[in-house]
Coordinates of C-alpha atoms (C1' of nucleotides) in Angstrom, one line a residue:
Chain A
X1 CA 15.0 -3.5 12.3
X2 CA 15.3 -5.5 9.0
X3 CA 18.4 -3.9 8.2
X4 CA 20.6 -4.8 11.6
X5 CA 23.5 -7.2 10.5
X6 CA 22.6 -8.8 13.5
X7 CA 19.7 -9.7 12.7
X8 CA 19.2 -11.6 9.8
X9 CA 15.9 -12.2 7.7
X10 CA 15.1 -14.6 5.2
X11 CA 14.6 -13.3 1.8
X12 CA 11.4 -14.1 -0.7
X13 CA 12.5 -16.6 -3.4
X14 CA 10.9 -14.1 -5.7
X15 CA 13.8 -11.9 -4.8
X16 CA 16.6 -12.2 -7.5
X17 CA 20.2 -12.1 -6.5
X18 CA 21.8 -8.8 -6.8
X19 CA 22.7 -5.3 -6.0
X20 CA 19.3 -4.1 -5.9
X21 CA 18.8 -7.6 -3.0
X22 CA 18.7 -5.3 0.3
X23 CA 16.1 -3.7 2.1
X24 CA 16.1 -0.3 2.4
X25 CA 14.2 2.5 4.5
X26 CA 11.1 2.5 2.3
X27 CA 10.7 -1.7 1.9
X28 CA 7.5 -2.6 3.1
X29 CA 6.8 -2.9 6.5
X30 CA 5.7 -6.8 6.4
X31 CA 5.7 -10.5 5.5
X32 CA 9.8 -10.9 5.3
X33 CA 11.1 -8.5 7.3
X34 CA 8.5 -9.8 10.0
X35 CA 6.3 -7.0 11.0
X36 CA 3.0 -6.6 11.3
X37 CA 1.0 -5.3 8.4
X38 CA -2.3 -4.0 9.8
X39 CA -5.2 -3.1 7.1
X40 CA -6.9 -0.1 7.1
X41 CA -10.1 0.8 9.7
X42 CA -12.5 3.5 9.1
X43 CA -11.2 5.7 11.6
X44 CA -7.4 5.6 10.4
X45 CA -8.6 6.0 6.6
X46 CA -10.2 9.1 8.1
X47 CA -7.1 10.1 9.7
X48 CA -4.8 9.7 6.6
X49 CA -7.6 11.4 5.1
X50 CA -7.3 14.8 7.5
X51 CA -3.7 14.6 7.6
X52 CA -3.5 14.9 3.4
X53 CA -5.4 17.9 3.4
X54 CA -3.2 19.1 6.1
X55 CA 0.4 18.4 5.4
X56 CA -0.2 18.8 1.7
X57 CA -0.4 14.7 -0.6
X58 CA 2.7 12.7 -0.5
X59 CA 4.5 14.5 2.3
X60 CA 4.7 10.8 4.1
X61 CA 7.5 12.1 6.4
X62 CA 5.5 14.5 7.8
X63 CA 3.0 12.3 8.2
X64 CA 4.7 9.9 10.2
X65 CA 6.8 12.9 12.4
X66 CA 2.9 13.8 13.3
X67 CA 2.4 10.8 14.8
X68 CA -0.9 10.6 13.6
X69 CA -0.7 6.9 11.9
X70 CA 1.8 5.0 14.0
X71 CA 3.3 1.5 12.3
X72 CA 2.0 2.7 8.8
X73 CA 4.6 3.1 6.3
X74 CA 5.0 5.2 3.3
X75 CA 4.4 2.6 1.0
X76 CA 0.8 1.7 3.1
X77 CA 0.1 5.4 3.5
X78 CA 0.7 5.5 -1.0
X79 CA -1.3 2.3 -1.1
X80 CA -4.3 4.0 0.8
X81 CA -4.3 6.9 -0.7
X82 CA -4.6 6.0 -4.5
X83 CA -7.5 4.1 -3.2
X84 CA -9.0 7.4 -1.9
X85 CA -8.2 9.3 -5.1
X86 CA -9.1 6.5 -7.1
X87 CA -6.1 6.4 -8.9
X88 CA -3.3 5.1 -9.2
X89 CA -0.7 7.9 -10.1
X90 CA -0.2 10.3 -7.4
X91 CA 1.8 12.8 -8.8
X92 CA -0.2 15.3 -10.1
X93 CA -1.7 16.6 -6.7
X94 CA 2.2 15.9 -5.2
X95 CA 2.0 18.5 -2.4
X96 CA -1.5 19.9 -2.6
X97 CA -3.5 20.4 0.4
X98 CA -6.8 18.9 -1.3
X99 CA -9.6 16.6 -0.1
X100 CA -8.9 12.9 -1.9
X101 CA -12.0 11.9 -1.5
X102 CA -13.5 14.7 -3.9
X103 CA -11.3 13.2 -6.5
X104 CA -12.4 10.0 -5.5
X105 CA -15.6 10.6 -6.2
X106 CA -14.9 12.5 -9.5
X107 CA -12.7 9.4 -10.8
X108 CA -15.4 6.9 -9.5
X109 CA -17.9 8.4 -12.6
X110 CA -15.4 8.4 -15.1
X111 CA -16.1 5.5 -17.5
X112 CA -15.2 4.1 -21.2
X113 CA -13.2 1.6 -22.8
X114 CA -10.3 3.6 -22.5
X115 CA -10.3 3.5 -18.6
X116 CA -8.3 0.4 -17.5
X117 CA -8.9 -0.1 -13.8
X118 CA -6.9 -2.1 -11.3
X119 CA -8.4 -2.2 -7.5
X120 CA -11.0 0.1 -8.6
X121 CA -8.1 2.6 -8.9
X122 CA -7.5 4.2 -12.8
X123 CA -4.0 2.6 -14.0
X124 CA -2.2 5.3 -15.8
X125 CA -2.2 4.0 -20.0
X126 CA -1.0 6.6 -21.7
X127 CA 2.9 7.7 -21.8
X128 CA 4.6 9.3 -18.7
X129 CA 4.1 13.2 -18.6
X130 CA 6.5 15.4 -19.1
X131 CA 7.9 17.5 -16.4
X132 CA 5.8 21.0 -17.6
X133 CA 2.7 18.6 -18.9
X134 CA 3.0 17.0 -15.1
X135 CA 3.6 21.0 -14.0
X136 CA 0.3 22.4 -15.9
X137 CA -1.9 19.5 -14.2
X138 CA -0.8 20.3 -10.7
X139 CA -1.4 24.1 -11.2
X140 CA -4.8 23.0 -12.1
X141 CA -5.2 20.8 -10.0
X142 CA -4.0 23.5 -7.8
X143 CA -6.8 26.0 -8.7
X144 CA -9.6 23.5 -9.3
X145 CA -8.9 21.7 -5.8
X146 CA -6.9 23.2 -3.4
X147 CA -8.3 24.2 0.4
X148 CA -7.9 28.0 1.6
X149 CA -5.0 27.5 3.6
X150 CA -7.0 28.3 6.9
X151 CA -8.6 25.7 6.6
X152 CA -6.5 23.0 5.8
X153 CA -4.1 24.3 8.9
X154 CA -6.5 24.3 11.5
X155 CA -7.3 20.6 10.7
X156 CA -6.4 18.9 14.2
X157 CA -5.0 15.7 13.7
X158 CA -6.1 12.7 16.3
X159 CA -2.7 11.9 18.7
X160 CA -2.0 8.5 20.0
X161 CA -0.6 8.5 23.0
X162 CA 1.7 5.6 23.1
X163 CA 2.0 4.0 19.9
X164 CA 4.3 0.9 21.7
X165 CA 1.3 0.2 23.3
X166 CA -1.0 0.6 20.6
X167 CA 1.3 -1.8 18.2
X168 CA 1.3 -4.3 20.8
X169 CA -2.4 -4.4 21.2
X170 CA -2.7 -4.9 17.7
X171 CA -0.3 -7.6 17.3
X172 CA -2.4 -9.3 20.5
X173 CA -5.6 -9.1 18.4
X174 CA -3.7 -10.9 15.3
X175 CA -2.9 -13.3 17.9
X176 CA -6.1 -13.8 19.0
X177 CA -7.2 -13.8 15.1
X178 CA -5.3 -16.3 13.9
X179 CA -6.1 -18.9 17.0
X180 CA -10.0 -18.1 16.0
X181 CA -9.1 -19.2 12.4
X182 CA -6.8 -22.6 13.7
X183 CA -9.9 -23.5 15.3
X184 CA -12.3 -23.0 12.4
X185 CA -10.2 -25.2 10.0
X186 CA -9.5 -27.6 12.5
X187 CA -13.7 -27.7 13.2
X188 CA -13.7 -27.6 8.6
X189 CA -11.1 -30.5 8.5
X190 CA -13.1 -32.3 11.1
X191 CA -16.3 -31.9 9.0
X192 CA -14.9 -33.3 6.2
X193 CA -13.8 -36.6 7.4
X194 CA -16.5 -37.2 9.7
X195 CA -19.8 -39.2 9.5
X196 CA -22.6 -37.0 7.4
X197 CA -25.1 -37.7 9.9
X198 CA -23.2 -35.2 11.9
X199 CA -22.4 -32.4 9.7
X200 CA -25.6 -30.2 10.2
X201 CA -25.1 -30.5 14.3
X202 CA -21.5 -29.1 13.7
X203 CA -22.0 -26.7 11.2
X204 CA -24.3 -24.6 13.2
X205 CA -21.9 -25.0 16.4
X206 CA -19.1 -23.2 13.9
X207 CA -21.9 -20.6 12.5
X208 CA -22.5 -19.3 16.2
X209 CA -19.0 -19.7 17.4
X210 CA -18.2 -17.6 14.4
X211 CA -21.1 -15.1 15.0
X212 CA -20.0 -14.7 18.6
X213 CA -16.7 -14.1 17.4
Chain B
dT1 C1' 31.3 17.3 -8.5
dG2 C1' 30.0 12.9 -8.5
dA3 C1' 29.0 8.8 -5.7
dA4 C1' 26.1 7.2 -2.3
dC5 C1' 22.0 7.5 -0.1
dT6 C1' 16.9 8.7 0.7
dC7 C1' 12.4 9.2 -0.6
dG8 C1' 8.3 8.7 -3.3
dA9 C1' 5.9 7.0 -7.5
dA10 C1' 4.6 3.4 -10.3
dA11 C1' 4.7 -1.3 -12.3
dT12 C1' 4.5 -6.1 -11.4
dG13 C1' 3.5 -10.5 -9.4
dC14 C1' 1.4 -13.5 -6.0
dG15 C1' -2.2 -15.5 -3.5
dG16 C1' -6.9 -15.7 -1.9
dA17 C1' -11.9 -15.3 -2.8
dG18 C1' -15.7 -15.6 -5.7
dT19 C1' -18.1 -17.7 -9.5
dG20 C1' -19.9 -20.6 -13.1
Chain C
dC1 C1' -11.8 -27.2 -11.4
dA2 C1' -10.6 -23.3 -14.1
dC3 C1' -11.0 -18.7 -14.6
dT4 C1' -11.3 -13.9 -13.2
dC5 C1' -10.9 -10.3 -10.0
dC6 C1' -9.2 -8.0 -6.1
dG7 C1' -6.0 -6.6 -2.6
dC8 C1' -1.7 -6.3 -1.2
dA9 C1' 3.5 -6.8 -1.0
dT10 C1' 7.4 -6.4 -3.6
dT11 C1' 10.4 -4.5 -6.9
dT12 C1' 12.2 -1.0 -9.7
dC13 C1' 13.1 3.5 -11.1
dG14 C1' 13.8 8.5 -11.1
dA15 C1' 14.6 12.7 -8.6
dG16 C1' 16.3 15.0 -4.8
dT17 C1' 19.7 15.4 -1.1
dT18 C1' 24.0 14.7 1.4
dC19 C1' 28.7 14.4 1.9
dA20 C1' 33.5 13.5 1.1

DNA sequence: TGAACTCGAAATGCGGAGTG
DNA sequence: CACTCCGCATTTCGAGTTCA
């Protein structure tokens, strides 16, 4: 882990000196403290997905105990999910067990000048609620959204068996990604210094090699 | 009881891709 | 080449929890 003394990681120049300089438990699985940052497929959107209706939005340590999502932190899990609701604040369906995707598709419609987007996700404009406006909107939300409780807890989550094994695959395939892209550029920076006569004959050899790829 | 710690939400900034 | 947009990681903050 990032945090062993023993082990120490280079920090971002962006980072400024100071007591807010160390990583702590919710830090971003990636880039400097050297793990793998995986996007998202269809199938684990889907997942994240099941397991919101389930466990109720934002309960990321349940989440994770399920075992459901292996290697995806909170901070991925948040990231995915305003994408699903189509918005970035959160905290208005905080603990719901609700579909995201029906308010995905509610805040996809809403348009006007006074929607500022950012990702395709609403940014919040206005002021921060206050703690009973941010209470009425869950309760709505609450009563507008919310699944019958029978259904959301006989949603059956998909189990990975070994998720050692299935982190190590995916680093493999990264592996094998980024060798696939060394060999493009290399092919791109060959193009590019190389007769013109040529350049057609190897274009098409990188189009298939791509294709097949 | 208050300092330290944990967790989640939201704002910000960076880099790559697309476009004219 | 400059500009804009998008996607993501990073940073910061507030609230809740733990513990001496």
């Amino acid at each position: 882990m990032a945090g062993n003394d023993a082990f120490q990681v280079q920090k971002p120049r962006s980072m400024t000196a100071g007591a807010r300089n160390v990583v702590r438990t919710n830090d971003s699985a990636s880039l400097w403290n050297c793990t793998l940052s995986p996007g998202w497929s269809q199938e684990e959107s889907e997942t994240l997905r099941k397991a919101l209706m389930k466990f109720g939005i934002g309960n990321w340590a349940r989440i994770i105990e399920s075992g459901c999502l292996p290697g995806k932190t909170n901070a991925q899990m948040n990231l995915q999910l305003q994408r699903l609701l189509g918005q970035q604040s959160t905290a208005e369906f905080a603990g719901l067990h609700i579909d995201p995707k029906v308010i995905g598709e509610k805040n996809s419609k809403i348009q006007g000048p006074h929607i500022k987007r950012k990702n395709n996700c609403i940014v919040n404009t206005g002021g921060k609620l206050t703690r009973e406006e941010l209470r009425e909107r869950m309760q709505r939300n609450k009563e507008m959204y919310e699944l019958p409780e029978e259904e959301w807890s006989a949603i059956e989550l998909p189990k990975v068996e070994d998720p050692v094994l299935m982190l190590e695959a995916k680093r493999e395939e990264l592996r094998r990604l980024q060798k696939e892209l060394a060999k493009v550029q290399g092919k791109i920076e060959q193009m590019r210094t190389i007769q013109p006569a040529r350049m057609d004959q190897l274009k098409n050899t990188v189009d298939n090699e791509t294709q097949v790829a």
